[in-house]
Coordinates of C-alpha atoms in Angstrom, one line a residue:
M1 CA -0.4 -0.2 0.2
N2 CA 1.5 3.3 -0.4
T3 CA 0.7 6.0 2.5
N4 CA 2.9 8.9 1.0
K5 CA 0.2 10.2 -0.8
V6 CA -2.4 10.2 2.3
Q7 CA -3.1 13.1 4.0
I8 CA -1.9 14.0 7.3
H9 CA -4.7 16.8 9.3
G10 CA -3.2 18.9 11.7
E11 CA -4.3 18.4 15.5
E12 CA -7.8 19.4 16.4
S13 CA -9.9 20.5 19.3
L14 CA -13.4 20.3 20.4
Q15 CA -15.2 21.7 23.5
N16 CA -18.7 20.3 25.8
V17 CA -18.4 17.4 24.3
G18 CA -20.0 14.5 25.9
P19 CA -22.7 13.9 29.1
S20 CA -19.4 15.5 31.1
K21 CA -18.7 18.7 28.7
I22 CA -14.9 17.7 28.1
K23 CA -12.2 19.0 25.8
M24 CA -11.2 16.4 23.8
A25 CA -8.1 17.1 21.2
Y26 CA -7.9 15.0 18.3
Q27 CA -6.2 13.7 15.1
R28 CA -7.7 13.0 11.4
F29 CA -5.8 11.1 8.8
G30 CA -6.8 10.8 4.8
N31 CA -10.3 11.0 3.5
P32 CA -13.0 12.5 5.5
A33 CA -15.3 11.1 3.4
L34 CA -14.1 7.8 3.4
Q35 CA -15.5 5.2 6.4
P36 CA -14.4 6.0 10.1
V37 CA -11.9 4.8 12.2
F38 CA -11.7 6.1 15.9
L39 CA -8.9 4.5 17.9
I40 CA -8.4 4.8 21.3
M41 CA -5.5 4.1 23.0
G42 CA -4.7 2.3 26.8
A43 CA -4.3 3.3 30.0
G44 CA -1.6 6.4 30.7
A45 CA -0.8 7.0 26.8
Q46 CA -1.7 9.6 24.8
M47 CA -3.0 9.5 21.0
I48 CA 0.6 9.6 19.6
N49 CA 1.0 5.9 20.6
W50 CA -1.5 5.4 18.3
P51 CA 2.3 5.6 15.6
E52 CA 1.7 7.6 12.8
G53 CA 3.1 4.6 10.3
F54 CA 0.2 2.8 11.5
C55 CA -2.2 5.6 11.0
L56 CA -1.0 5.8 7.5
E57 CA -1.6 1.8 6.8
L58 CA -4.5 2.1 7.2
A59 CA -5.8 5.1 6.0
S60 CA -4.1 3.3 2.5
H61 CA -6.8 0.4 2.4
D62 CA -9.1 3.5 2.2
L63 CA -10.3 4.6 5.5
H64 CA -10.3 7.4 7.8
P65 CA -8.3 7.2 11.2
I66 CA -9.3 9.5 13.9
R67 CA -7.3 9.3 16.5
F68 CA -8.0 11.3 19.9
D69 CA -7.2 11.4 23.4
N70 CA -8.9 10.1 26.6
R71 CA -9.7 12.0 29.3
D72 CA -7.0 12.8 31.8
A73 CA -4.4 12.7 28.8
G74 CA -2.1 13.6 26.4
L75 CA -4.3 17.7 25.2
T76 CA -8.2 16.5 26.8
T77 CA -9.9 17.9 29.7
H78 CA -7.7 15.7 32.6
F79 CA -9.5 15.7 35.9
S80 CA -7.3 17.5 38.5
D81 CA -9.5 18.2 41.5
A82 CA -10.6 14.6 41.4
P83 CA -10.1 13.1 44.8
V84 CA -6.6 10.8 45.0
P85 CA -7.2 7.2 43.8
N86 CA -6.7 4.9 47.3
F87 CA -5.5 2.0 45.8
P88 CA -5.7 0.0 48.9
A89 CA -9.7 0.9 50.1
I90 CA -10.8 0.1 46.4
Q91 CA -9.1 -3.2 45.9
S92 CA -11.5 -4.0 48.7
G93 CA -14.8 -2.4 47.5
D94 CA -14.5 1.1 48.9
F95 CA -15.0 2.9 44.8
S96 CA -15.4 6.1 46.5
T97 CA -12.4 7.7 45.3
V98 CA -13.0 6.6 41.8
T99 CA -13.9 9.1 39.6
Y100 CA -15.3 8.1 37.1
T101 CA -15.7 4.4 35.2
L102 CA -15.0 2.8 31.6
S103 CA -18.9 3.8 30.7
D104 CA -17.7 7.6 31.3
M105 CA -15.0 7.1 28.9
A106 CA -17.8 5.3 25.9
Q107 CA -19.7 8.3 26.5
D108 CA -16.6 11.1 25.7
T109 CA -16.0 8.6 22.6
V110 CA -19.8 8.2 21.8
G111 CA -20.0 12.5 21.4
L112 CA -16.8 12.8 19.9
M113 CA -19.0 10.7 17.1
D114 CA -21.7 13.3 17.7
A115 CA -19.7 16.5 18.0
L116 CA -18.1 15.0 14.2
G117 CA -21.1 14.0 13.1
Y118 CA -21.4 10.5 12.8
D119 CA -24.1 8.4 13.4
S120 CA -21.8 5.2 14.5
V121 CA -18.1 4.5 13.1
H122 CA -15.6 1.4 12.9
L123 CA -14.1 1.2 16.3
V124 CA -10.6 0.2 16.7
G125 CA -9.1 -0.2 20.5
A126 CA -5.4 -0.8 22.5
S127 CA -5.3 -1.7 26.1
M128 CA -7.7 0.1 28.4
G129 CA -8.8 1.2 24.6
G130 CA -9.8 -2.4 23.9
M131 CA -12.0 -1.9 27.5
I132 CA -13.5 1.4 26.0
A133 CA -14.6 0.0 22.9
Q134 CA -15.7 -2.9 24.3
T135 CA -17.7 -0.8 26.6
I136 CA -19.3 0.9 23.8
A137 CA -20.3 -1.6 21.6
I138 CA -22.2 -3.2 24.5
E139 CA -23.9 0.3 25.4
Y140 CA -24.4 2.5 22.2
P141 CA -24.6 -0.8 19.9
H142 CA -26.4 0.7 17.0
R143 CA -23.3 3.4 17.3
V144 CA -20.7 0.7 15.9
R145 CA -20.1 -1.2 12.4
S146 CA -17.3 -3.4 13.5
L147 CA -15.0 -3.8 16.5
T148 CA -11.3 -4.5 16.7
S149 CA -10.5 -5.3 20.5
I150 CA -6.4 -5.1 20.7
M151 CA -4.0 -6.6 23.5
S152 CA -7.2 -6.0 25.8
T153 CA -9.3 -8.3 27.7
T154 CA -12.7 -9.1 29.6
G155 CA -12.9 -7.9 32.8
D156 CA -12.7 -11.2 34.7
H157 CA -10.1 -11.3 37.3
S158 CA -9.3 -15.2 36.2
V159 CA -8.4 -14.0 32.9
G160 CA -5.3 -11.9 31.3
Q161 CA -3.6 -10.9 34.5
P162 CA -0.4 -8.9 34.4
D163 CA 2.9 -11.0 34.8
Y164 CA 3.4 -9.6 38.2
A165 CA 7.1 -10.7 38.2
V166 CA 8.3 -8.6 34.6
L167 CA 5.9 -5.4 36.7
A168 CA 7.8 -6.0 40.0
N169 CA 11.3 -4.9 38.6
L170 CA 9.4 -1.6 37.1
S171 CA 10.1 1.5 39.3
S172 CA 6.6 4.0 39.0
P173 CA 7.0 6.8 35.8
P174 CA 8.8 9.7 37.1
Y175 CA 6.5 12.7 36.5
D176 CA 9.8 15.4 37.8
D177 CA 12.1 14.6 34.8
R178 CA 11.8 14.5 31.7
Q179 CA 14.6 13.0 31.0
A180 CA 14.2 10.1 33.8
Y181 CA 10.9 10.0 32.2
I182 CA 11.7 9.3 28.7
E183 CA 14.7 6.7 30.1
W184 CA 11.4 5.0 31.8
Q185 CA 9.4 4.3 29.2
I186 CA 12.3 3.4 27.1
Q187 CA 12.9 0.3 30.1
S188 CA 9.5 0.0 30.0
R189 CA 9.0 -1.3 26.9
K190 CA 11.7 -3.3 26.7
A191 CA 9.9 -5.3 29.8
I192 CA 6.7 -5.5 28.1
G193 CA 7.2 -5.0 24.6
S194 CA 7.9 -7.5 21.5
P195 CA 10.9 -10.2 22.3
K196 CA 10.2 -10.9 18.6
Y197 CA 10.8 -7.7 17.1
P198 CA 13.6 -5.3 17.6
L199 CA 12.7 -2.2 20.0
N200 CA 13.7 1.3 18.4
E201 CA 14.9 3.1 21.1
K202 CA 15.3 6.2 19.5
F203 CA 11.6 6.0 17.8
I204 CA 10.0 4.9 21.9
A205 CA 12.5 7.9 22.9
Q206 CA 10.9 10.6 20.5
I207 CA 6.8 9.5 21.0
A208 CA 8.3 9.4 25.2
G209 CA 9.2 13.0 24.5
L210 CA 6.2 13.9 23.0
A211 CA 4.1 13.1 25.0
W212 CA 6.1 14.5 27.8
D213 CA 5.9 17.8 26.2
R214 CA 1.9 17.5 25.9
D215 CA 1.8 16.1 29.2
H216 CA 2.7 14.6 31.7
D217 CA -0.3 14.6 34.8
P218 CA 1.4 12.0 37.5
L219 CA -2.2 11.0 38.4
G220 CA -4.1 11.0 35.3
M221 CA -3.2 7.1 34.5
M222 CA -4.3 6.1 38.2
R223 CA -7.5 7.4 37.5
Q224 CA -7.6 5.7 34.5
A225 CA -6.7 2.0 36.1
V226 CA -8.9 2.9 38.7
A227 CA -11.9 3.3 36.0
V228 CA -11.3 -0.6 35.1
I229 CA -11.1 -2.1 38.3
K230 CA -14.8 -0.1 39.6
S231 CA -16.3 -1.5 35.7
G232 CA -15.9 -4.9 36.4
D233 CA -16.4 -7.9 34.3
R234 CA -17.6 -7.9 31.4
T235 CA -18.1 -11.5 29.8
E236 CA -21.8 -11.7 30.1
Q237 CA -22.8 -8.2 28.8
L238 CA -20.2 -9.2 25.5
R239 CA -22.1 -12.4 24.4
S240 CA -24.7 -9.4 23.0
I241 CA -22.6 -7.8 20.7
K242 CA -23.6 -8.7 17.1
I243 CA -21.3 -7.1 14.6
P244 CA -18.0 -7.8 13.4
T245 CA -15.6 -8.6 15.5
L246 CA -11.6 -8.9 15.4
V247 CA -9.3 -9.2 18.1
I248 CA -5.5 -9.3 17.8
H249 CA -3.2 -10.3 20.9
G250 CA 0.2 -10.9 21.0
E251 CA 1.3 -14.5 22.3
S252 CA 4.1 -12.8 25.1
D253 CA 2.2 -10.1 26.5
K254 CA 3.4 -9.3 30.2
M255 CA 0.8 -6.8 30.5
I256 CA -2.5 -8.9 29.2
D257 CA -1.5 -12.4 29.2
I258 CA -3.1 -13.4 26.0
S259 CA -6.3 -15.6 27.8
G260 CA -7.5 -12.1 28.4
G261 CA -7.4 -11.9 24.3
R262 CA -9.0 -15.2 24.0
A263 CA -12.0 -14.7 26.5
V264 CA -13.1 -11.4 24.4
A265 CA -12.9 -13.8 21.2
A266 CA -15.2 -16.4 23.2
A267 CA -17.1 -14.5 24.5
I268 CA -18.3 -12.3 20.9
P269 CA -20.1 -14.4 18.8
G270 CA -18.5 -15.2 15.6
A271 CA -14.9 -13.1 16.7
E272 CA -11.9 -14.3 14.8
L273 CA -8.9 -14.3 17.1
A274 CA -5.8 -13.3 15.6
A275 CA -2.9 -14.2 17.6
F276 CA 0.8 -13.1 17.1
E277 CA 3.5 -15.4 17.9
G278 CA 6.7 -13.1 20.1
M279 CA 4.5 -9.7 20.0
G280 CA 4.1 -8.0 23.8
H281 CA 2.4 -5.3 24.6
D282 CA 2.7 -3.1 21.6
L283 CA 2.4 -1.8 18.7
P284 CA 5.4 -3.8 16.8
K285 CA 6.1 -1.7 13.5
P286 CA 7.2 -4.9 11.8
L287 CA 3.0 -5.9 12.4
W288 CA 1.8 -2.5 11.3
S289 CA 0.4 -3.8 7.7
V290 CA -0.6 -6.6 9.0
F291 CA -2.7 -5.1 11.3
A292 CA -4.5 -2.4 9.1
R293 CA -5.1 -5.5 6.2
K294 CA -7.0 -7.4 9.0
I295 CA -9.0 -4.6 10.3
A296 CA -9.6 -3.5 6.6
N297 CA -11.3 -7.0 5.5
L298 CA -12.8 -6.7 9.1
I299 CA -14.8 -3.0 8.2
H300 CA -15.3 -4.2 4.4
R301 CA -16.9 -7.1 5.7
A302 CA -19.0 -5.2 7.9
E303 CA -19.5 -2.5 5.3
S304 CA -21.3 -5.6 2.5
S305 CA -23.1 -7.5 5.2

């Protein structure tokens, strides 16, 4: 596919989006007249964590990808006045310090659809973004034309658990020093990335530096993480999804075990599971064209049905 001719639009923002009336930052790729594909990123990640090259690959398949910052990430509204999440209390079932849930984040995404004039779109979500995409497909089925859930899970604690031995070696990200933050991101990717594919440290450093410059809210990721916890298990609700669905997962994922992806595919009727050997919790560049082709095939199948 030739991605050189695909137009890259500048970053934009909209005010008063969704019931929470937040500001949302987004960016389009390609022709707005083509099929809209909303790209939903994971916890603590910004829209720039959808690699530009991957977005261009999608656009080259006659699609119109739109990436955006979730609440509490990047240039979208941050809930800075919210209480600091109390993890021990939350783990014991006290959610009084949890400000919102995945359903609220789903409402944000649907609000962005409304603001951009879309009755329905195709959804592609990664990690927590996959959970949000699943939630939208459950709660707003008429707004979703196809669903792609990447390296995500159902919310059932018996599947998709991280490799805690790997995570134990990672400290919390430093939010007081730009260079230390960049180095932490590189070390994090070494720990949970794809062992089969070489890590481009220069690229990771570039994205991490840009992410720092756009936003480095130390509590944003924490507020998103506890939203996931409070939202619970979606397994039974996933059985109600009737749209074409693709589940992509790496067999070497140390952040969300592939059992989570298998559970998503098993719960959604007719879902296709695409498992990749040597892929971890990231989007390896050598697989961008493969992912884009699979997603495009799903979308074009949904449009022809």
